Amino acid sequence: MSERFLVTGALGCIGAWTVKLLVEEGVPVWTYDLPGEPRRLRLIMSDAQLAKVNFIEADITDAAAFEHAVADHGITHVVHLAAFQVPFVKAEPLQGLRVNMLGSAIVLETLRKHKQQVKGYAYASSTAVYGPPDLYPPGPLAHAALPAPMNLYGVHKQAGEGMARIYWQDYGVASIGLRPCVVYGPGRDQGMTSTPTKAMLAAAAGRSYCISFSDTLVYQFAEDAARAFLRAARAGAQGASVYNLGGTSASVADVVRAIELAAPQAKGTITINPVELGVTPEIDSAELDRAIGKARWIPLEEGVRQTIATLRDGVRAGKLDVDRILA
């Protein structure tokens, strides 16, 4: 059977890049997201590419709508990225619970009903399932490190991993979950760790900006992260494994230096708030590499350069509401 992908949360950052990669491969792809302007897709895709995307406007908490989307379009692979992120969950805990937990349960239940049709499933968990660095031994965070979420979002993600495990145990629904850390790149304009990318937008637009934290964290270029989700969905998984997503460990000072290298006119305009998020600075992704093959991670300096170039083009073309994003 030829591939037919459904991407939930496709109007978000990783979702947009996932859709772009599939279109470039010539693979039929359906988006599943709330009604809205596909501004992140327009930022990174041409009109000709967008014309090849099949849009479904629906709510991830609508079980009937999601099942129809999978069944009616003969979907063979699902990449589930739809979620309320940390600040939105904190502001609206009940709605965050519905989107993150009920939404994930609806996806799994639909896959249970259509096991013979859907051949691959990958979903986004998060390193938010972990606790502060002082809970763990020195060195890269191990694949088997114990979860200790510090916010409701992390609790939701840990529970989502548990649901996937039980759906494999009880119903044979296979899955691979990936735990990103700081995704950056064109289209990353919301969420707790979006401020490094917003600083890149500020540099592209000739604005000043303060990055909201100062930790050393693991950075993942959005295109590379999307490629990892596609490889996971195509891996032919048996089981319900969850893996740490690799990337580049860098300080916020490193990010600022990369911004100033890509946009010398921004020197001195990007500052750092001396507040730490308390997130692990290194991640061991060897288990994921063994499961789906070693990932390619673009060097931070090159990822920042490409991001600023794309954002600069987007500003010139009127594709970005700079004031809204930076606010």
CSV table of C-alpha atoms in Angstrom, one decimal, residues 22-167:
chain,number,residue,atom,x,y,z
A,22,LEU,CA,6.3,14.9,2.8
A,23,VAL,CA,5.3,17.2,-0.1
A,24,GLU,CA,8.9,17.3,-1.3
A,25,GLU,CA,8.9,13.5,-1.3
A,26,GLY,CA,5.6,13.4,-3.3
A,27,VAL,CA,3.8,11.6,-0.5
A,28,PRO,CA,0.1,12.4,-0.1
A,29,VAL,CA,-0.5,14.2,3.2
A,30,TRP,CA,-3.5,15.4,5.1
A,31,THR,CA,-3.3,18.0,7.9
A,32,TYR,CA,-5.5,17.8,10.9
A,33,ASP,CA,-5.8,21.0,12.9
A,34,LEU,CA,-8.3,23.6,14.1
A,35,PRO,CA,-9.4,26.2,11.5
A,36,GLY,CA,-6.7,28.8,11.0
A,37,GLU,CA,-4.4,30.5,8.5
A,38,PRO,CA,-1.5,28.1,7.6
A,39,ARG,CA,1.0,30.9,8.2
A,40,ARG,CA,3.8,28.7,9.2
A,41,LEU,CA,3.3,26.5,6.2
A,42,ARG,CA,3.3,29.6,4.0
A,43,LEU,CA,6.5,30.8,5.6
A,44,ILE,CA,8.5,27.7,4.5
A,45,MET,CA,6.5,26.4,1.5
A,46,SER,CA,5.7,27.8,-2.0
A,47,ASP,CA,2.2,28.2,-3.2
A,48,ALA,CA,2.7,25.3,-5.6
A,49,GLN,CA,3.7,23.1,-2.7
A,50,LEU,CA,0.8,24.2,-0.5
A,51,ALA,CA,-1.6,23.3,-3.3
A,52,LYS,CA,-0.6,19.7,-2.9
A,53,VAL,CA,-1.6,19.6,0.8
A,54,ASN,CA,-5.0,18.3,1.8
A,55,PHE,CA,-6.4,20.3,4.7
A,56,ILE,CA,-8.8,18.9,7.3
A,57,GLU,CA,-10.2,21.5,9.8
A,58,ALA,CA,-11.3,19.7,12.9
A,59,ASP,CA,-10.7,19.4,16.6
A,60,ILE,CA,-8.4,16.7,18.0
A,61,THR,CA,-11.0,16.1,20.8
A,62,ASP,CA,-13.7,15.2,18.3
A,63,ALA,CA,-13.4,11.4,18.1
A,64,ALA,CA,-15.9,10.9,15.2
A,65,ALA,CA,-14.1,13.6,13.1
A,66,PHE,CA,-10.7,12.1,13.7
A,67,GLU,CA,-11.8,8.6,12.9
A,68,HIS,CA,-13.5,9.8,9.7
A,69,ALA,CA,-10.3,11.5,8.7
A,70,VAL,CA,-8.3,8.3,9.1
A,71,ALA,CA,-10.9,6.0,7.6
A,72,ASP,CA,-12.2,8.1,4.7
A,73,HIS,CA,-8.7,9.0,3.3
A,74,GLY,CA,-7.1,5.6,3.7
A,75,ILE,CA,-4.4,6.9,6.1
A,76,THR,CA,-1.4,4.6,6.5
A,77,HIS,CA,0.8,6.7,8.8
A,78,VAL,CA,-0.1,9.1,11.6
A,79,VAL,CA,2.3,11.7,13.1
A,80,HIS,CA,0.5,13.1,16.2
A,81,LEU,CA,1.9,16.6,17.2
A,82,ALA,CA,-1.3,18.4,18.3
A,83,ALA,CA,-0.9,19.7,21.9
A,84,PHE,CA,-1.3,22.5,24.3
A,85,GLN,CA,2.2,23.7,25.3
A,86,VAL,CA,3.5,24.6,28.7
A,87,PRO,CA,2.2,28.2,29.0
A,88,PHE,CA,-1.2,27.4,27.5
A,89,VAL,CA,-1.8,24.4,29.8
A,90,LYS,CA,-0.9,26.6,32.8
A,91,ALA,CA,-3.4,29.3,31.7
A,92,GLU,CA,-6.2,26.8,30.8
A,93,PRO,CA,-5.6,23.5,32.7
A,94,LEU,CA,-8.8,21.8,31.8
A,95,GLN,CA,-8.6,22.7,28.1
A,96,GLY,CA,-4.9,21.6,28.2
A,97,LEU,CA,-6.1,18.3,29.7
A,98,ARG,CA,-8.7,17.8,27.0
A,99,VAL,CA,-6.3,18.5,24.1
A,100,ASN,CA,-3.2,16.6,25.4
A,101,MET,CA,-4.9,13.7,27.1
A,102,LEU,CA,-8.3,13.2,25.4
A,103,GLY,CA,-6.8,14.0,22.1
A,104,SER,CA,-4.0,11.4,22.5
A,105,ALA,CA,-6.6,8.8,23.6
A,106,ILE,CA,-8.8,9.5,20.6
A,107,VAL,CA,-5.8,9.0,18.3
A,108,LEU,CA,-4.9,5.7,20.0
A,109,GLU,CA,-8.5,4.4,19.9
A,110,THR,CA,-8.8,5.2,16.2
A,111,LEU,CA,-5.6,3.4,15.5
A,112,ARG,CA,-6.9,0.4,17.5
A,113,LYS,CA,-10.0,0.3,15.3
A,114,HIS,CA,-8.0,0.6,12.1
A,115,LYS,CA,-4.9,-1.5,12.9
A,116,GLN,CA,-5.0,-3.3,9.5
A,117,GLN,CA,-4.9,0.0,7.7
A,118,VAL,CA,-2.5,2.2,9.7
A,119,LYS,CA,1.0,0.9,9.4
A,120,GLY,CA,3.0,3.5,11.4
A,121,TYR,CA,2.4,5.9,14.3
A,122,ALA,CA,4.8,8.4,15.8
A,123,TYR,CA,3.9,11.0,18.4
A,124,ALA,CA,5.5,13.9,20.3
A,125,SER,CA,6.3,13.4,24.0
A,126,SER,CA,8.7,15.9,25.5
A,127,THR,CA,11.8,16.2,27.8
A,128,ALA,CA,9.3,18.0,30.1
A,129,VAL,CA,8.6,14.5,31.5
A,130,TYR,CA,11.9,14.8,33.3
A,131,GLY,CA,12.8,16.7,36.5
A,132,PRO,CA,15.6,19.2,37.2
A,133,PRO,CA,19.2,18.2,36.4
A,134,ASP,CA,20.2,17.7,40.0
A,135,LEU,CA,17.9,14.6,40.2
A,136,TYR,CA,20.1,12.8,37.7
A,137,PRO,CA,23.8,11.7,37.6
A,138,PRO,CA,26.3,14.0,35.8
A,139,GLY,CA,26.5,13.6,32.1
A,140,PRO,CA,23.9,13.2,29.3
A,141,LEU,CA,20.4,12.4,30.5
A,142,ALA,CA,20.0,8.6,30.0
A,143,HIS,CA,17.3,7.0,28.0
A,144,ALA,CA,16.1,5.1,31.1
A,145,ALA,CA,16.1,8.2,33.4
A,146,LEU,CA,13.1,8.3,35.7
A,147,PRO,CA,10.4,10.9,34.8
A,148,ALA,CA,9.7,13.7,37.3
A,149,PRO,CA,7.6,16.3,35.5
A,150,MET,CA,7.8,19.9,36.8
A,151,ASN,CA,4.5,21.2,35.2
A,152,LEU,CA,1.1,19.9,34.0
A,153,TYR,CA,2.3,19.7,30.4
A,154,GLY,CA,5.0,17.3,31.5
A,155,VAL,CA,2.5,15.3,33.5
A,156,HIS,CA,0.3,15.0,30.3
A,157,LYS,CA,3.2,13.9,28.2
A,158,GLN,CA,4.2,11.2,30.8
A,159,ALA,CA,0.6,10.0,30.9
A,160,GLY,CA,0.5,9.9,27.1
A,161,GLU,CA,3.5,7.6,27.0
A,162,GLY,CA,1.7,5.4,29.5
A,163,MET,CA,-1.4,5.2,27.4
A,164,ALA,CA,0.7,4.3,24.3
A,165,ARG,CA,2.3,1.5,26.4
A,166,ILE,CA,-1.1,0.1,27.5
A,167,TYR,CA,-2.5,0.3,24.0
